[in-house]
mmCIF file of C-alpha atoms and ligand atoms in Angstrom:
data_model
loop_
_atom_site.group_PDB
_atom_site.id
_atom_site.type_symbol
_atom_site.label_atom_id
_atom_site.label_comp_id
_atom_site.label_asym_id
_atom_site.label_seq_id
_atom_site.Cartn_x
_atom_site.Cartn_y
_atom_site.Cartn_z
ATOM 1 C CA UNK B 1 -44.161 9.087 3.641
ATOM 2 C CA UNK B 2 -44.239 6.522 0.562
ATOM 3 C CA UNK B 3 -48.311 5.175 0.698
ATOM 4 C CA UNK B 4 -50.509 3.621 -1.583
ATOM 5 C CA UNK B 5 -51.620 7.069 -3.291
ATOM 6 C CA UNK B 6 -48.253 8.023 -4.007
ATOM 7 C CA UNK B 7 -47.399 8.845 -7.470
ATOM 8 C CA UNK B 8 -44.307 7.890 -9.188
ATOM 9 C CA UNK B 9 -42.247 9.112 -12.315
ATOM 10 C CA UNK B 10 -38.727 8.831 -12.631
ATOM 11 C CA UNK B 11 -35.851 8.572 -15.102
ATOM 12 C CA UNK B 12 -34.538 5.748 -17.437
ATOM 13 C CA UNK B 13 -31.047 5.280 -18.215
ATOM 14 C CA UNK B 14 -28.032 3.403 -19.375
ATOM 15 C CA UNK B 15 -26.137 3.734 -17.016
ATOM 16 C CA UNK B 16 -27.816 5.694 -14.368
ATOM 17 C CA UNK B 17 -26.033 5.096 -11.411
ATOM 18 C CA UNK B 18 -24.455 8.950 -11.791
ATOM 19 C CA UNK B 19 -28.245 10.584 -11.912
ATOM 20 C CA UNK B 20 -28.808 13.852 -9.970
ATOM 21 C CA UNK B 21 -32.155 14.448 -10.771
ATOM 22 C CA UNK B 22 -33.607 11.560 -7.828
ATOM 23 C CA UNK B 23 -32.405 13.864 -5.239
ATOM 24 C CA UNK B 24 -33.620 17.464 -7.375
ATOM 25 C CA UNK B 25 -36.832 16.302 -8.251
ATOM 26 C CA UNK B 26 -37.374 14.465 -4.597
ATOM 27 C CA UNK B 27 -36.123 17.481 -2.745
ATOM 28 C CA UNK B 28 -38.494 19.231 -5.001
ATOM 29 C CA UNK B 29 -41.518 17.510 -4.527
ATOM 30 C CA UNK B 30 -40.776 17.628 -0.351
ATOM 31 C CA UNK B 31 -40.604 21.159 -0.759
ATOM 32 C CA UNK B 32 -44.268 21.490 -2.443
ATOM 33 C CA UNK B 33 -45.808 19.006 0.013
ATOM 34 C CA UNK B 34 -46.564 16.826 -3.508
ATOM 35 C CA UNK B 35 -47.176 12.798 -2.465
ATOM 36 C CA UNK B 36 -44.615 11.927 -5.911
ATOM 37 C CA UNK B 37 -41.746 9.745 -5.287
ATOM 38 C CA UNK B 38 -38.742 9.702 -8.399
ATOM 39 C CA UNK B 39 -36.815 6.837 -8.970
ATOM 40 C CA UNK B 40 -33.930 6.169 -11.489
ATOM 41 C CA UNK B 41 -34.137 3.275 -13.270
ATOM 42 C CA UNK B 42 -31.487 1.405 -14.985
ATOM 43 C CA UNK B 43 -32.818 0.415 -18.214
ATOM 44 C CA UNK B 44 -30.642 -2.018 -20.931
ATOM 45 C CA UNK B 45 -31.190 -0.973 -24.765
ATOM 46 C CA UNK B 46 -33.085 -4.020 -25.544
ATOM 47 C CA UNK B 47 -35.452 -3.387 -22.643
ATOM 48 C CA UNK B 48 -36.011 -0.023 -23.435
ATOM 49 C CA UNK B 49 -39.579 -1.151 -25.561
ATOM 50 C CA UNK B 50 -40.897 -2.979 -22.273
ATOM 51 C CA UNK B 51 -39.537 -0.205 -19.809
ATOM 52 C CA UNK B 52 -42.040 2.287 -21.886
ATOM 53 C CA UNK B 53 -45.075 -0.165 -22.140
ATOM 54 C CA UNK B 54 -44.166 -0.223 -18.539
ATOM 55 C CA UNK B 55 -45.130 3.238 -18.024
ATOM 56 C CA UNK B 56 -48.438 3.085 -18.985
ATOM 57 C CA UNK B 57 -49.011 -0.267 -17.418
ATOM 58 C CA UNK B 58 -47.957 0.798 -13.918
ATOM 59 C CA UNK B 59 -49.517 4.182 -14.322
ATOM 60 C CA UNK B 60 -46.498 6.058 -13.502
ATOM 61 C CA UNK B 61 -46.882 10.040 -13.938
ATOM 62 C CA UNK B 62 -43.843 10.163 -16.469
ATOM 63 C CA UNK B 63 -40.377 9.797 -16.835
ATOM 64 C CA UNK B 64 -37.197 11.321 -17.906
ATOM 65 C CA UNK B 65 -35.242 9.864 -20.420
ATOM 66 C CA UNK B 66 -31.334 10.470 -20.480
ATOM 67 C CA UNK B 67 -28.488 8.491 -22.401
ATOM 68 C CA UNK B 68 -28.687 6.406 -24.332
ATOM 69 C CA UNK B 69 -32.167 5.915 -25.303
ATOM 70 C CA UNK B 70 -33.221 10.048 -25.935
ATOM 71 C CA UNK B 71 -33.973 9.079 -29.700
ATOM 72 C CA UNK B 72 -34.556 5.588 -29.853
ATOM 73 C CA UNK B 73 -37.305 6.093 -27.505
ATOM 74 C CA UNK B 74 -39.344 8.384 -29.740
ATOM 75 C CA UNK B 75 -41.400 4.770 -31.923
ATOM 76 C CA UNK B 76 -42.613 3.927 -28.612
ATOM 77 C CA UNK B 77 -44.779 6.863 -27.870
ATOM 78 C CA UNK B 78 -48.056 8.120 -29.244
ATOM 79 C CA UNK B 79 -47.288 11.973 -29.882
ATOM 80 C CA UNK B 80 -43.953 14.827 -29.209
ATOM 81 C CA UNK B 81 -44.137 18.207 -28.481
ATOM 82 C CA UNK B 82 -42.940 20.452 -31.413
ATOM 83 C CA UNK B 83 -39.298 20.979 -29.625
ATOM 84 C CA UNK B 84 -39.299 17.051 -29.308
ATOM 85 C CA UNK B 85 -40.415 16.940 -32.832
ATOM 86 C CA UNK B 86 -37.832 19.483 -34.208
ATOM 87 C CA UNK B 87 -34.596 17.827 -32.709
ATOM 88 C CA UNK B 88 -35.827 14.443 -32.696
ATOM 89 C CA UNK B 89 -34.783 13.632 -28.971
ATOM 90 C CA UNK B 90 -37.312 12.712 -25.941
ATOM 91 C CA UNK B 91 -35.487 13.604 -22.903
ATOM 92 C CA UNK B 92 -39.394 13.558 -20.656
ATOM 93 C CA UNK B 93 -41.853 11.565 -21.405
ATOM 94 C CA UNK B 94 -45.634 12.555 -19.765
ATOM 95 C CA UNK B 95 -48.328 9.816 -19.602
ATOM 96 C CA UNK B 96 -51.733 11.385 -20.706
ATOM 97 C CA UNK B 97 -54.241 8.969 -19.139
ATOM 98 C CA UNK B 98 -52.340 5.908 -20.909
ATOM 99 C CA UNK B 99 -51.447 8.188 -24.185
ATOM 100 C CA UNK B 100 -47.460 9.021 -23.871
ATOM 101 C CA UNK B 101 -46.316 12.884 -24.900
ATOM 102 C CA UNK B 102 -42.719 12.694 -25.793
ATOM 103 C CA UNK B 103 -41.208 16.515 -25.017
ATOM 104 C CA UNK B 104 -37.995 17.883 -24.679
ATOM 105 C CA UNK B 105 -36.947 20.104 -21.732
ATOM 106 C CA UNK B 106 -33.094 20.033 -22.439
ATOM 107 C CA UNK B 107 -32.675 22.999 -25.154
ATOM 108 C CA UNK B 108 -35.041 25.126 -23.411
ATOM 109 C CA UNK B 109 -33.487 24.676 -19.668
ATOM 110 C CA UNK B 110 -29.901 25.193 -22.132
ATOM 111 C CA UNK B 111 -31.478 28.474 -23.020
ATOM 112 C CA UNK B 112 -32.707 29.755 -19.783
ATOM 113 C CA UNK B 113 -29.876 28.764 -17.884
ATOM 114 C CA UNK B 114 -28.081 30.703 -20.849
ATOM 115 C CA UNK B 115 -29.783 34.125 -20.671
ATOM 116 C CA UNK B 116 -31.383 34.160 -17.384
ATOM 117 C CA UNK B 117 -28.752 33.174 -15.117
ATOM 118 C CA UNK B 118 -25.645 34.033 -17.209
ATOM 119 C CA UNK B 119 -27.118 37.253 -18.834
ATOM 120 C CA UNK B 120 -26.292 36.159 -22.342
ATOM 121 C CA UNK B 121 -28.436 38.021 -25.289
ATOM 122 C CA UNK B 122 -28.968 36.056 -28.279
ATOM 123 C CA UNK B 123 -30.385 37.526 -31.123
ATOM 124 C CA UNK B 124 -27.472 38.337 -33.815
ATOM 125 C CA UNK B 125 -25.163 35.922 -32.116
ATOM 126 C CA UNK B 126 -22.590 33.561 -33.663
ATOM 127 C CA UNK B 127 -22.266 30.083 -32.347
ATOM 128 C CA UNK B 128 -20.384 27.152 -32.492
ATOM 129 C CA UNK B 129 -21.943 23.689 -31.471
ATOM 130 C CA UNK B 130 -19.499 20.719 -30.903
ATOM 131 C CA UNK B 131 -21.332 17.826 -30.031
ATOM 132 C CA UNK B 132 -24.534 16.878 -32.105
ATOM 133 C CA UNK B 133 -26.421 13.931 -30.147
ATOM 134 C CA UNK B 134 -28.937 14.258 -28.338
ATOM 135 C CA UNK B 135 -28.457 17.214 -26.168
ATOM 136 C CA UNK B 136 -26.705 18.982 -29.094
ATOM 137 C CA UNK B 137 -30.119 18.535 -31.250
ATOM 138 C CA UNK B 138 -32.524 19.872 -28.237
ATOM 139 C CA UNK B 139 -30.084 22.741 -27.675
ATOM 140 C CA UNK B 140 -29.341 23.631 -31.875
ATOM 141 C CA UNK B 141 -33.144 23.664 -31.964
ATOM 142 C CA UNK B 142 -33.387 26.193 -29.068
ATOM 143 C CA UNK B 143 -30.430 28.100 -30.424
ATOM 144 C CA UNK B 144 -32.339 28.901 -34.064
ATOM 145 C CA UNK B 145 -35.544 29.773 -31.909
ATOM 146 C CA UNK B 146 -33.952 32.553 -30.241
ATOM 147 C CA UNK B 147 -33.052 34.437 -32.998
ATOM 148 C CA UNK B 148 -28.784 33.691 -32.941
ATOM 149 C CA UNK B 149 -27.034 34.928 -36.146
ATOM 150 C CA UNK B 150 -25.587 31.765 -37.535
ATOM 151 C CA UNK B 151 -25.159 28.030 -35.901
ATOM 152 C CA UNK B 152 -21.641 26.009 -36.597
ATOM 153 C CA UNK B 153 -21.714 22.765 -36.032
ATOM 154 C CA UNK B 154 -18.679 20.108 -35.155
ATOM 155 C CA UNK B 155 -19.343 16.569 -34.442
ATOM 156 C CA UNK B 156 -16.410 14.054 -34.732
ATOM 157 C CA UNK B 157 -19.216 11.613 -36.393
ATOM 158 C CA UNK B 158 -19.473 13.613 -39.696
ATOM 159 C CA UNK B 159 -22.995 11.896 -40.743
ATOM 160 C CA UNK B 160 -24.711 12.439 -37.086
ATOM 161 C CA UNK B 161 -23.201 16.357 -37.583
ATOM 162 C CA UNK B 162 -25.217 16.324 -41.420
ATOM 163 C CA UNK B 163 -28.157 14.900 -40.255
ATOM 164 C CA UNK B 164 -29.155 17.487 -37.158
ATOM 165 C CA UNK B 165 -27.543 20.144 -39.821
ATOM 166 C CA UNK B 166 -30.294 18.688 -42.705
ATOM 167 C CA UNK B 167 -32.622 18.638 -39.781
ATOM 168 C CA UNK B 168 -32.360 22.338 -38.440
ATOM 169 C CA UNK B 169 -32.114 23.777 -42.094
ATOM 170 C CA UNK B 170 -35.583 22.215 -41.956
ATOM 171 C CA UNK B 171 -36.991 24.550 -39.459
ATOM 172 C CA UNK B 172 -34.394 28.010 -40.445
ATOM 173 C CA UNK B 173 -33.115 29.839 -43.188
ATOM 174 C CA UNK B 174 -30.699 27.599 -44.892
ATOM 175 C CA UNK B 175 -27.455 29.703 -44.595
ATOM 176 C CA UNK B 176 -28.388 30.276 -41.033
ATOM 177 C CA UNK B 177 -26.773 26.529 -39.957
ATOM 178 C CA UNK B 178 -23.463 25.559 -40.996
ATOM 179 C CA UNK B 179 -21.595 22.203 -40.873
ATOM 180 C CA UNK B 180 -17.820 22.463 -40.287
ATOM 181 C CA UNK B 181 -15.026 19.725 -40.179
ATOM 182 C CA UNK B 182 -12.240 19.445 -38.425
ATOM 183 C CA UNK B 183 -9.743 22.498 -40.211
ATOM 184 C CA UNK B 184 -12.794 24.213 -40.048
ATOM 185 C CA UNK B 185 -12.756 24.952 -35.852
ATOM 186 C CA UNK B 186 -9.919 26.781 -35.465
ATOM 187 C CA UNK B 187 -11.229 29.861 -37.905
ATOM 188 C CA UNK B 188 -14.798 29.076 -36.130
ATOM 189 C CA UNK B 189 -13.598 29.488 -32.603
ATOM 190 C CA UNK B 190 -11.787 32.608 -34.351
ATOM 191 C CA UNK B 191 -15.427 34.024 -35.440
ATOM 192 C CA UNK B 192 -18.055 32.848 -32.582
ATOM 193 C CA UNK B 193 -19.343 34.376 -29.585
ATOM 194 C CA UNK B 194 -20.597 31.518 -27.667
ATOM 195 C CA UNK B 195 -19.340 28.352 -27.858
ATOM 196 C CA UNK B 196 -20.713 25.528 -26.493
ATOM 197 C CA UNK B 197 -19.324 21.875 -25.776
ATOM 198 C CA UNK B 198 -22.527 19.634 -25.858
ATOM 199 C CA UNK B 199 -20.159 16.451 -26.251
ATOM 200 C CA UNK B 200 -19.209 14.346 -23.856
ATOM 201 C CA UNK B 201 -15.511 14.654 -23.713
ATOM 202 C CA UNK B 202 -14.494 16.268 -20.440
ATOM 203 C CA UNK B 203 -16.749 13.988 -18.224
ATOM 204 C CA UNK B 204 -13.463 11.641 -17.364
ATOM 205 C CA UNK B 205 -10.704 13.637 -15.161
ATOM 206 C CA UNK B 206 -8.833 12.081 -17.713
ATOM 207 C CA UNK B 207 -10.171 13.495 -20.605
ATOM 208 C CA UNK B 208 -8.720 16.464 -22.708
ATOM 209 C CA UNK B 209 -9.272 20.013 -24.179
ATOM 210 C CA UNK B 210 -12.262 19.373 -26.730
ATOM 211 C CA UNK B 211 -10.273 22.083 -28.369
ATOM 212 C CA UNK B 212 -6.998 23.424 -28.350
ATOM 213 C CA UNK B 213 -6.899 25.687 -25.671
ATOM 214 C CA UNK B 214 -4.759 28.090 -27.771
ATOM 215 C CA UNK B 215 -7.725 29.089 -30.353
ATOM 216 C CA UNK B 216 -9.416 30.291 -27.207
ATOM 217 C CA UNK B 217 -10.427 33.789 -26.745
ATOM 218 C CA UNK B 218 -11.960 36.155 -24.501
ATOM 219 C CA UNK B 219 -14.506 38.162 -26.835
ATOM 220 C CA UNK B 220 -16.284 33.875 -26.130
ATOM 221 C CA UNK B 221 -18.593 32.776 -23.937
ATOM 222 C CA UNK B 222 -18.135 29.428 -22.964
ATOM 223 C CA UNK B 223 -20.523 27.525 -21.920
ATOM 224 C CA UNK B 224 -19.429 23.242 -21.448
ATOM 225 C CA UNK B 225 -22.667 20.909 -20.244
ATOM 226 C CA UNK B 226 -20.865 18.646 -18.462
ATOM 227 C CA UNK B 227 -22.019 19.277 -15.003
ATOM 228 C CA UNK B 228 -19.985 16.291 -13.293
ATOM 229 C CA UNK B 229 -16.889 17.810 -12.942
ATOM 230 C CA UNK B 230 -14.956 20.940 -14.155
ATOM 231 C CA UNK B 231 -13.564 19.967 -17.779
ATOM 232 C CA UNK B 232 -10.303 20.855 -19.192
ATOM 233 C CA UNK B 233 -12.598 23.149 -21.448
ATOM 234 C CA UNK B 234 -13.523 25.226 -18.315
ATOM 235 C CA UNK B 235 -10.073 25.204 -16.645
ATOM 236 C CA UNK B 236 -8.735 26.367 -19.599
ATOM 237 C CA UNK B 237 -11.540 29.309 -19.705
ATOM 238 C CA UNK B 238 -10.923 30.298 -16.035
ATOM 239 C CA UNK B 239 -7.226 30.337 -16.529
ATOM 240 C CA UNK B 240 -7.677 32.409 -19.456
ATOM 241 C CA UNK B 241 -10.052 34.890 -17.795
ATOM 242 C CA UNK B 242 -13.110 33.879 -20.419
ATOM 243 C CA UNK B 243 -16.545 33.829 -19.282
ATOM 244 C CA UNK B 244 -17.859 30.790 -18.684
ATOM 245 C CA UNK B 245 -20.662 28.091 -17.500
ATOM 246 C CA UNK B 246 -20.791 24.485 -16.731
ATOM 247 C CA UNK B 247 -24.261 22.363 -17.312
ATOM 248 C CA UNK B 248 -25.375 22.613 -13.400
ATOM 249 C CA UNK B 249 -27.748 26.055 -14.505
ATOM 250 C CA UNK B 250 -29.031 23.313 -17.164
ATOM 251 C CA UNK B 251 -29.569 19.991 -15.480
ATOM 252 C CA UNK B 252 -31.190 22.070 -12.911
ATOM 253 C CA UNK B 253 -33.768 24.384 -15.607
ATOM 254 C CA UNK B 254 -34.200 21.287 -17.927
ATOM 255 C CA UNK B 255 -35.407 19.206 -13.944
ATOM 256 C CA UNK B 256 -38.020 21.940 -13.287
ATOM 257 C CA UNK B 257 -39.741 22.413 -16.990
ATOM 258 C CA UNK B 258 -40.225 18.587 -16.493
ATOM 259 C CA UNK B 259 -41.658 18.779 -12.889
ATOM 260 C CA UNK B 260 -43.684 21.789 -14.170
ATOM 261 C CA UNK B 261 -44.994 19.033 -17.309
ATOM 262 C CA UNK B 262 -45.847 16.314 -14.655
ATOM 263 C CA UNK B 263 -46.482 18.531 -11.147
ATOM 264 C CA UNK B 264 -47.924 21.296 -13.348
ATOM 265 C CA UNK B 265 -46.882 23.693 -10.343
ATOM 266 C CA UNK B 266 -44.116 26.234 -10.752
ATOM 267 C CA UNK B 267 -40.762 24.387 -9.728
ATOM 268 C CA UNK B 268 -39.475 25.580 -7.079
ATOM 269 C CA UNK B 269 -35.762 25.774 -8.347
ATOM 270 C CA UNK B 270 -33.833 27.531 -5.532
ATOM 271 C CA UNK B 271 -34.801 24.136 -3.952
ATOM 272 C CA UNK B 272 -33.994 21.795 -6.568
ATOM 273 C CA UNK B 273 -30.010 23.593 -7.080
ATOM 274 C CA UNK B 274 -29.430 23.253 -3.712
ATOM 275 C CA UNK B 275 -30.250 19.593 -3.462
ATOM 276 C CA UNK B 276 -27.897 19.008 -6.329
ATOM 277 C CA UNK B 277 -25.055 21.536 -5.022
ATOM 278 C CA UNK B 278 -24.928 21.092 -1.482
HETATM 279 P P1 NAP V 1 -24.496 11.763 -27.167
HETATM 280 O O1 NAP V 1 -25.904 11.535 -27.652
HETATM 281 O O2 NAP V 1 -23.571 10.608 -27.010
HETATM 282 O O3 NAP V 1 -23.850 12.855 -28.170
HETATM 283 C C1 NAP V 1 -22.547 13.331 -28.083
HETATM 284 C C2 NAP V 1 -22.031 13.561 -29.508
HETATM 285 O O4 NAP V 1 -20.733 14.209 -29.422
HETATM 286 C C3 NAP V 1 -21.835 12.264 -30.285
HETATM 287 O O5 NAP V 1 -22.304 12.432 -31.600
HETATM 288 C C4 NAP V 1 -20.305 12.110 -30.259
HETATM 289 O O6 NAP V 1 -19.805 11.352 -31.334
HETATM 290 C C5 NAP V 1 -19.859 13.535 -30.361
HETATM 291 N N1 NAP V 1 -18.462 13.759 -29.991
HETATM 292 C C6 NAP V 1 -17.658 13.012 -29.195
HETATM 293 N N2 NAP V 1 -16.433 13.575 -29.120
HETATM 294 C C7 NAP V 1 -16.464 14.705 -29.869
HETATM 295 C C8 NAP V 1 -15.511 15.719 -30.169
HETATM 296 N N3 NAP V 1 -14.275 15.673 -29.677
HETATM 297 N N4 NAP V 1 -15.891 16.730 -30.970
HETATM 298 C C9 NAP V 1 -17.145 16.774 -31.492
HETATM 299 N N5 NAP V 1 -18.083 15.828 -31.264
HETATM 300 C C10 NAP V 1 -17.760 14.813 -30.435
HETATM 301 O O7 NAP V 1 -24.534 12.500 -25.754
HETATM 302 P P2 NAP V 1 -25.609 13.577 -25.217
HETATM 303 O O8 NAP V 1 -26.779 12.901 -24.623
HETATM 304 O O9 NAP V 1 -25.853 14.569 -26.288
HETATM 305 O O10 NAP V 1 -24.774 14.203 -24.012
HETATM 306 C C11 NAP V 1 -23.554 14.879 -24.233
HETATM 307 C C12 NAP V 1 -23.014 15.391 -22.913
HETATM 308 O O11 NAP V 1 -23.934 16.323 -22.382
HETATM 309 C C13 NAP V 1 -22.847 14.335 -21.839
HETATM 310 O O12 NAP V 1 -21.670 14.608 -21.157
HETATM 311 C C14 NAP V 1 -24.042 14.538 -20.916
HETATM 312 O O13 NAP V 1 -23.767 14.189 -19.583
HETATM 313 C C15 NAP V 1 -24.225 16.042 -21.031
HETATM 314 N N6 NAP V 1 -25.616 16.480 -20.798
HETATM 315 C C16 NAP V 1 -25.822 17.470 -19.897
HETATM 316 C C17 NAP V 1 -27.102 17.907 -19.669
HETATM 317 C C18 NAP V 1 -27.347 18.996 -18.649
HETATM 318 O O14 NAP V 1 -28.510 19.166 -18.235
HETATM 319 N N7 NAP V 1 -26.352 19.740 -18.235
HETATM 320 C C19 NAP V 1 -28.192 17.357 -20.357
HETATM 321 C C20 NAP V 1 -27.933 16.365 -21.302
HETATM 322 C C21 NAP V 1 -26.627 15.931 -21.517
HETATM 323 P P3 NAP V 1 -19.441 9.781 -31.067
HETATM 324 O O15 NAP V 1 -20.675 9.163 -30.474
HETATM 325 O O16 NAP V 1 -19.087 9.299 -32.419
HETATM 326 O O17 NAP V 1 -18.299 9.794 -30.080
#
């Protein structure tokens, strides 16, 4: 029951309408007997300032922060986590007695959904990255932490592809991240082990390959973070017998490191999965 002790936290978004996380972090709190309600909230770019100072003013616990406002959030708070720092995208915000921690759960739910639940090892691995906003940042960052071989990265925006390359040269070996362009995929996909589709094309049923399905191989893993729906990407991975992994093993690892930031109990995730699959 909803009283006046409950605490609230939530998610802001633009648009938000398509959220999961209400009914994962809900059926998670339920589950722990925790009096904390989440709510999505829809929250306009220009509001996005107000929506923040909002957060301290009504004393919610914290929030999650999803598309579009991941890094224009980040001159609105008072201090980021290193992974927040590194790829320069908030994705939960925690409110510190009125100060506001910026973190960033995404690359390190990426990671565990990755290697824990698909098996993958990652130390001397070769990936390719398409996609570098802000879930491609948080997961890039992640990727160089765990000790891959060498990063490729694709965005069709070739300055937002240089700047998270600049940026993760920053914190690796220079020769360790590489930029491609477009001729350049083919002979990537050719090289890689895992490849990963952090953009957002396969979300519409209308959508396309983000690749031609021809340069696909089955010495890949694929794994697409779309979680919506199965994209062309993953049809064309099944069909072809590749391994592969949508974004549900994400949205649901990236949910419970943020309940763990504002609960600061274990999430119970068996819980929060099945309140998202059903
Ligand atoms: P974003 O900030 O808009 O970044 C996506 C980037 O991909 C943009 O730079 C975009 O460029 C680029 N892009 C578009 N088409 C491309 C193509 N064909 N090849 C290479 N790059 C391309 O979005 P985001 O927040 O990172 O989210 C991306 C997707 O991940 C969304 O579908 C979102 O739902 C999903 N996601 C899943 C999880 C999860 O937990 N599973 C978490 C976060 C996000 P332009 O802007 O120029 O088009």
């Amino acid at each position: 029951m909803i009283t006046a002790k409950t605490k609230i936290c939530g998610i802001f978004g633009y648009p938000i309408e398509h959220s999961l996380s209400p009914q994962m972090h809900n059926a998670a709190f339920k589950a722990l007997g925790l009096d904390y309600i989440y709510v999505a909230v829809k929250v306009a770019p220009e509001d996005l300032a107000a929506a923040v100072k909002a957060i301290r003013a009504m004393n919610l616990i914290g929030v999650n922060i999803t598309i579009p406002h991941k890094e224009k959030v980040i001159p609105f708070l008072d201090d980021l986590s290193p992974e927040a720092k590194a790829s320069g995208a908030v994705n939960t915000i925690v409110n510190c007695g009125g100060r506001l921690v910026g973190d960033n759960t995404d690359g390190k739910g990426f990671i565990k959904s990755l290697t824990e639940e698909n098996k993958m090892k990652l130390p001397g691995k070769k990936v390719l990255l398409l996609g570098a906003g802000g879930a491609g940042r948080s997961i890039g960052v992640s990727l160089l932490k765990n000790n891959i071989k060498v990063l490729s990265l694709y965005d069709v925006s070739v300055p937002r592809g240089a700047s998270l390359a600049a940026d993760l040269r920053s914190i690796t070996s220079k020769n360790k991240v590489v930029q491609i362009d477009q001729a350049g995929l083919q002979p990537a996909v050719k090289k890689v082990d895992i490849l990963i589709n952090a953009t957002p094309i396969g979300m519409k049923i209308s959508d396309p390959c983000v690749i031609d399905p021809k340069w696909l191989h089955n010495k890949l893993f694929i794994y697409d973070i779309i979680y919506n729906c199965e994209t062309a990407l993953l049809k064309e991975a099944k069909r072809k017998k590749i391994k592969c992994a949508n974004g549900l093993g994400m949205l649901v690892n990236q949910g419970a490191l943020s309940f763990e930031l504002w609960a600061g109990k274990k999430a119970p995730i068996a819980v929060m999965r099945k309140a998202i699959t059903g």
